[in-house]
GROMACS .gro file of C-alpha atoms in nm:
model
  261
    1MET     CA    1  -0.420   1.834   3.637
    2GLU     CA    2  -0.746   1.976   3.775
    3ALA     CA    3  -0.712   2.283   3.550
    4ILE     CA    4  -0.703   2.076   3.233
    5LEU     CA    5  -1.000   1.865   3.340
    6LYS     CA    6  -1.204   2.177   3.407
    7ASN     CA    7  -1.133   2.318   3.063
    8PRO     CA    8  -1.448   2.250   2.854
    9TYR     CA    9  -1.257   2.249   2.525
   10ILE     CA   10  -1.028   1.958   2.612
   11LYS     CA   11  -1.135   1.603   2.688
   12THR     CA   12  -0.873   1.361   2.816
   13PRO     CA   13  -0.909   0.987   2.873
   14LYS     CA   14  -0.838   0.855   3.221
   15ASN     CA   15  -0.471   0.794   3.300
   16PHE     CA   16  -0.365   0.981   2.986
   17ASP     CA   17   0.013   0.982   2.945
   18PHE     CA   18   0.133   1.341   2.920
   19SER     CA   19   0.501   1.248   2.885
   20LYS     CA   20   0.522   1.312   2.511
   21ILE     CA   21   0.345   1.644   2.542
   22LYS     CA   22   0.568   1.735   2.834
   23GLU     CA   23   0.872   1.670   2.617
   24ALA     CA   24   0.732   1.877   2.331
   25LEU     CA   25   0.641   2.173   2.550
   26ALA     CA   26   0.943   2.165   2.779
   27GLY     CA   27   1.125   2.438   2.591
   28SER     CA   28   1.404   2.213   2.466
   29GLY     CA   29   1.495   2.471   2.205
   30ARG     CA   30   1.392   2.269   1.902
   31ARG     CA   31   1.062   2.314   1.727
   32PHE     CA   32   0.806   2.039   1.707
   33CYS     CA   33   0.563   1.968   1.426
   34ALA     CA   34   0.186   1.936   1.423
   35GLY     CA   35   0.005   1.813   1.114
   36VAL     CA   36  -0.354   1.931   1.073
   37PHE     CA   37  -0.587   1.725   0.856
   38GLY     CA   38  -0.946   1.833   0.811
   39ASP     CA   39  -1.193   2.012   0.589
   40SER     CA   40  -1.242   2.371   0.476
   41VAL     CA   41  -1.327   2.495   0.826
   42LEU     CA   42  -0.979   2.428   0.961
   43ARG     CA   43  -0.837   2.542   0.630
   44GLY     CA   44  -0.983   2.883   0.711
   45VAL     CA   45  -1.245   2.918   0.438
   46ILE     CA   46  -1.498   3.203   0.466
   47PHE     CA   47  -1.794   3.277   0.239
   48ASP     CA   48  -1.777   3.645   0.147
   49GLU     CA   49  -2.132   3.764   0.075
   50LYS     CA   50  -2.018   4.093  -0.078
   51ALA     CA   51  -1.780   3.923  -0.319
   52GLY     CA   52  -2.015   3.631  -0.375
   53GLY     CA   53  -1.740   3.375  -0.326
   54TYR     CA   54  -1.500   3.212  -0.085
   55ARG     CA   55  -1.183   3.359   0.062
   56MET     CA   56  -0.933   3.259   0.329
   57HIS     CA   57  -0.902   3.360   0.692
   58ARG     CA   58  -0.548   3.479   0.760
   59GLY     CA   59  -0.331   3.390   1.053
   60ARG     CA   60  -0.449   3.038   1.123
   61PHE     CA   61  -0.221   2.883   1.389
   62ALA     CA   62   0.003   3.193   1.400
   63GLU     CA   63  -0.026   3.229   1.777
   64VAL     CA   64   0.044   2.866   1.864
   65LYS     CA   65   0.343   2.859   1.630
   66ASP     CA   66   0.508   3.143   1.817
   67ARG     CA   67   0.404   3.060   2.174
   68PHE     CA   68   0.460   2.685   2.175
   69HIS     CA   69   0.758   2.633   1.941
   70LEU     CA   70   0.542   2.449   1.688
   71ASP     CA   71   0.565   2.418   1.314
   72VAL     CA   72   0.209   2.361   1.195
   73GLU     CA   73   0.144   2.212   0.853
   74ASN     CA   74  -0.218   2.265   0.755
   75ASN     CA   75  -0.324   1.985   0.521
   76SER     CA   76  -0.697   2.058   0.550
   77ARG     CA   77  -0.886   2.056   0.221
   78PHE     CA   78  -1.220   2.187   0.095
   79GLY     CA   79  -1.486   1.916   0.085
   80PHE     CA   80  -1.273   1.646   0.245
   81THR     CA   81  -1.437   1.349   0.414
   82VAL     CA   82  -1.269   1.105   0.649
   83GLU     CA   83  -1.199   0.865   0.361
   84ARG     CA   84  -1.032   1.132   0.150
   85GLY     CA   85  -0.845   1.252   0.457
   86ALA     CA   86  -0.725   0.900   0.534
   87ALA     CA   87  -0.590   0.863   0.180
   88LEU     CA   88  -0.400   1.193   0.214
   89ILE     CA   89  -0.261   1.103   0.555
   90ARG     CA   90  -0.134   0.766   0.433
   91LYS     CA   91   0.057   0.952   0.160
   92THR     CA   92   0.186   1.222   0.396
   93VAL     CA   93   0.252   1.053   0.730
   94SER     CA   94   0.477   0.751   0.776
   95LYS     CA   95   0.694   0.585   1.039
   96GLU     CA   96   0.996   0.741   0.872
   97ASN     CA   97   0.848   1.089   0.843
   98HIS     CA   98   0.577   1.194   1.085
   99PRO     CA   99   0.489   1.498   1.298
  100GLU     CA  100   0.473   1.474   1.676
  101PHE     CA  101   0.101   1.561   1.674
  102VAL     CA  102  -0.174   1.495   1.418
  103PHE     CA  103  -0.505   1.681   1.442
  104LEU     CA  104  -0.803   1.509   1.276
  105GLU     CA  105  -1.118   1.709   1.195
  106TYR     CA  106  -1.382   1.531   0.988
  107GLY     CA  107  -1.755   1.469   0.992
  108SER     CA  108  -1.928   1.775   0.849
  109ASN     CA  109  -1.884   1.669   0.486
  110ASP     CA  110  -1.934   1.303   0.571
  111CYS     CA  111  -2.283   1.365   0.712
  112ASN     CA  112  -2.400   1.564   0.409
  113PHE     CA  113  -2.658   1.437   0.158
  114ASP     CA  114  -2.719   1.467  -0.214
  115TRP     CA  115  -2.983   1.737  -0.173
  116GLU     CA  116  -3.081   1.733  -0.539
  117LYS     CA  117  -3.183   1.368  -0.504
  118VAL     CA  118  -3.357   1.438  -0.174
  119ALA     CA  119  -3.558   1.719  -0.331
  120ALA     CA  120  -3.651   1.500  -0.627
  121HIS     CA  121  -3.750   1.200  -0.412
  122PRO     CA  122  -3.869   1.328  -0.073
  123ASP     CA  123  -4.031   0.996   0.020
  124GLY     CA  124  -3.725   0.790  -0.065
  125GLU     CA  125  -3.436   0.662   0.143
  126HIS     CA  126  -3.114   0.859   0.118
  127SER     CA  127  -2.771   0.781   0.257
  128PRO     CA  128  -2.515   1.039   0.370
  129VAL     CA  129  -2.186   1.082   0.187
  130THR     CA  130  -2.020   0.855   0.443
  131PRO     CA  131  -2.264   0.627   0.630
  132ALA     CA  132  -2.217   0.626   1.008
  133GLU     CA  133  -2.083   0.270   1.026
  134THR     CA  134  -1.826   0.340   0.754
  135PHE     CA  135  -1.735   0.671   0.915
  136CYS     CA  136  -1.657   0.509   1.251
  137ARG     CA  137  -1.460   0.225   1.094
  138VAL     CA  138  -1.246   0.447   0.872
  139TYR     CA  139  -1.189   0.702   1.148
  140SER     CA  140  -1.087   0.428   1.392
  141GLU     CA  141  -0.847   0.275   1.139
  142LEU     CA  142  -0.706   0.620   1.070
  143VAL     CA  143  -0.633   0.679   1.439
  144ASP     CA  144  -0.461   0.339   1.455
  145TYR     CA  145  -0.248   0.429   1.154
  146VAL     CA  146  -0.141   0.763   1.305
  147LEU     CA  147  -0.044   0.585   1.629
  148GLU     CA  148   0.151   0.318   1.440
  149CYS     CA  149   0.348   0.591   1.263
  150GLY     CA  150   0.453   0.734   1.599
  151SER     CA  151   0.237   1.049   1.606
  152MET     CA  152  -0.011   1.152   1.873
  153PRO     CA  153  -0.362   1.178   1.722
  154ILE     CA  154  -0.591   1.454   1.849
  155VAL     CA  155  -0.955   1.427   1.745
  156VAL     CA  156  -1.120   1.763   1.676
  157LEU     CA  157  -1.497   1.793   1.718
  158PRO     CA  158  -1.632   1.995   1.423
  159THR     CA  159  -1.789   2.338   1.456
  160PRO     CA  160  -2.171   2.337   1.455
  161ILE     CA  161  -2.400   2.419   1.165
  162ASP     CA  162  -2.683   2.672   1.131
  163SER     CA  163  -2.986   2.478   1.006
  164GLU     CA  164  -3.186   2.772   0.873
  165LYS     CA  165  -2.893   2.925   0.685
  166PHE     CA  166  -2.785   2.589   0.549
  167LEU     CA  167  -3.133   2.503   0.423
  168SER     CA  168  -3.164   2.838   0.247
  169TRP     CA  169  -2.819   2.788   0.098
  170ILE     CA  170  -2.883   2.446  -0.055
  171CYS     CA  171  -3.217   2.569  -0.195
  172ARG     CA  172  -3.081   2.895  -0.338
  173ARG     CA  173  -3.075   2.763  -0.696
  174GLY     CA  174  -3.425   2.624  -0.707
  175LEU     CA  175  -3.433   2.302  -0.508
  176SER     CA  176  -3.769   2.247  -0.341
  177LYS     CA  177  -3.744   2.355   0.022
  178GLU     CA  178  -4.086   2.199   0.083
  179ASN     CA  179  -3.969   1.858  -0.042
  180ILE     CA  180  -3.645   1.870   0.154
  181LEU     CA  181  -3.831   1.965   0.472
  182HIS     CA  182  -4.076   1.682   0.409
  183TRP     CA  183  -3.788   1.435   0.400
  184LEU     CA  184  -3.606   1.590   0.696
  185GLY     CA  185  -3.914   1.616   0.916
  186GLY     CA  186  -3.804   1.962   1.029
  187THR     CA  187  -3.524   2.212   0.981
  188GLU     CA  188  -3.346   2.122   1.305
  189MET     CA  189  -3.282   1.770   1.177
  190ILE     CA  190  -2.994   1.927   0.982
  191TYR     CA  191  -2.830   2.041   1.305
  192ARG     CA  192  -2.905   1.720   1.493
  193TRP     CA  193  -2.764   1.501   1.217
  194GLN     CA  194  -2.437   1.691   1.207
  195GLU     CA  195  -2.427   1.681   1.587
  196TYR     CA  196  -2.468   1.303   1.568
  197TYR     CA  197  -2.153   1.279   1.356
  198SER     CA  198  -1.969   1.499   1.604
  199GLY     CA  199  -2.069   1.244   1.868
  200LEU     CA  200  -1.930   0.964   1.651
  201CYS     CA  201  -1.596   1.146   1.641
  202GLU     CA  202  -1.589   1.164   2.018
  203ARG     CA  203  -1.687   0.799   2.048
  204VAL     CA  204  -1.393   0.693   1.831
  205ALA     CA  205  -1.159   0.913   2.035
  206LEU     CA  206  -1.275   0.764   2.364
  207GLU     CA  207  -1.244   0.409   2.233
  208LYS     CA  208  -0.888   0.484   2.122
  209SER     CA  209  -0.799   0.689   2.433
  210CYS     CA  210  -0.723   0.996   2.224
  211LEU     CA  211  -0.721   1.358   2.328
  212VAL     CA  212  -1.026   1.548   2.206
  213MET     CA  213  -1.031   1.916   2.116
  214ASP     CA  214  -1.386   2.053   2.122
  215LEU     CA  215  -1.441   2.327   1.863
  216ARG     CA  216  -1.817   2.291   1.902
  217THR     CA  217  -1.876   2.417   2.255
  218PRO     CA  218  -1.702   2.755   2.211
  219PHE     CA  219  -1.957   2.835   1.938
  220LEU     CA  220  -2.266   2.700   2.114
  221ILE     CA  221  -2.218   2.898   2.435
  222ARG     CA  222  -2.201   3.231   2.254
  223HIS     CA  223  -2.496   3.473   2.258
  224ASP     CA  224  -2.384   3.607   1.919
  225TYR     CA  225  -2.402   3.260   1.758
  226ASP     CA  226  -2.580   3.399   1.451
  227GLU     CA  227  -2.275   3.613   1.378
  228LEU     CA  228  -2.033   3.321   1.389
  229LEU     CA  229  -2.142   3.133   1.076
  230CYS     CA  230  -2.155   3.257   0.717
  231ALA     CA  231  -2.461   3.272   0.493
  232ASP     CA  232  -2.400   2.913   0.383
  233GLY     CA  233  -2.456   2.798   0.743
  234MET     CA  234  -2.135   2.593   0.740
  235HIS     CA  235  -1.824   2.808   0.731
  236PRO     CA  236  -1.729   3.037   1.019
  237THR     CA  237  -1.719   3.413   0.973
  238GLU     CA  238  -1.405   3.607   1.065
  239LYS     CA  239  -1.540   3.622   1.419
  240GLY     CA  240  -1.600   3.248   1.415
  241HIS     CA  241  -1.251   3.175   1.285
  242SER     CA  242  -1.108   3.394   1.560
  243ILE     CA  243  -1.282   3.167   1.811
  244ILE     CA  244  -1.115   2.866   1.648
  245ASP     CA  245  -0.774   3.035   1.673
  246GLU     CA  246  -0.837   3.120   2.038
  247THR     CA  247  -0.950   2.764   2.113
  248PHE     CA  248  -0.633   2.618   1.962
  249ALA     CA  249  -0.424   2.852   2.177
  250ARG     CA  250  -0.619   2.758   2.491
  251PHE     CA  251  -0.586   2.393   2.400
  252TRP     CA  252  -0.206   2.410   2.392
  253GLU     CA  253  -0.203   2.627   2.700
  254ARG     CA  254  -0.399   2.366   2.894
  255LEU     CA  255  -0.185   2.086   2.758
  256ALA     CA  256   0.120   2.266   2.891
  257ILE     CA  257  -0.044   2.283   3.234
  258GLY     CA  258  -0.129   1.913   3.221
  259ALA     CA  259   0.221   1.822   3.109
  260SER     CA  260   0.382   2.021   3.388
  261SER     CA  261   0.165   1.879   3.668
   0.00000   0.00000   0.00000
């Protein structure tokens, strides 16, 4: 158990029951299912500067499928918020038909703003796509629903954002950077605001005694951080997506250790 607690990418509530994970990873011969619900980051989206558009990272979850006898269904969608994700999950997951594990990764689209309105009215008040109170309520209800269906929810902390790249990206078609900065109070507010929503995810997980998988820390501790996020400041590069793949593998590896102790 000490090994799992020392792993910085996994956070477990006190007295967490590993029995279900132990069953799933015991090598019973049958494959188990994990449903992944999130946004374009977990989908594997990359912004290709040379092509001037988006493409997909290949091989998402390939390693964990082979090593841990898992069938992974990736239901992540571009632009999805927690409310859109909740609607999809309620259509996809039920008591009669549910995966053993459900990964939830939301927050980065929820904390975004209508930057055109911000640029036009830099002295006004602007609300994020999903206000914090609504975000916590919907996320909490979503975790309850997943539990009621019989699945184990795993809350995923979103990858970080690059403030400078993101600001340049949203202003690339003529929005006033000066006005947006006036409203923000500084470029780093972009990072801090997204970090705040990551904290809300963790708060919900702790309140519900859920496992937490931290995708944020593996990025932040890297000296080559600038190489991990695309020109839009949001989506990981190939190198960044490789870190996500590695983190998922380490996550399951550590769960296996916890389940066997």
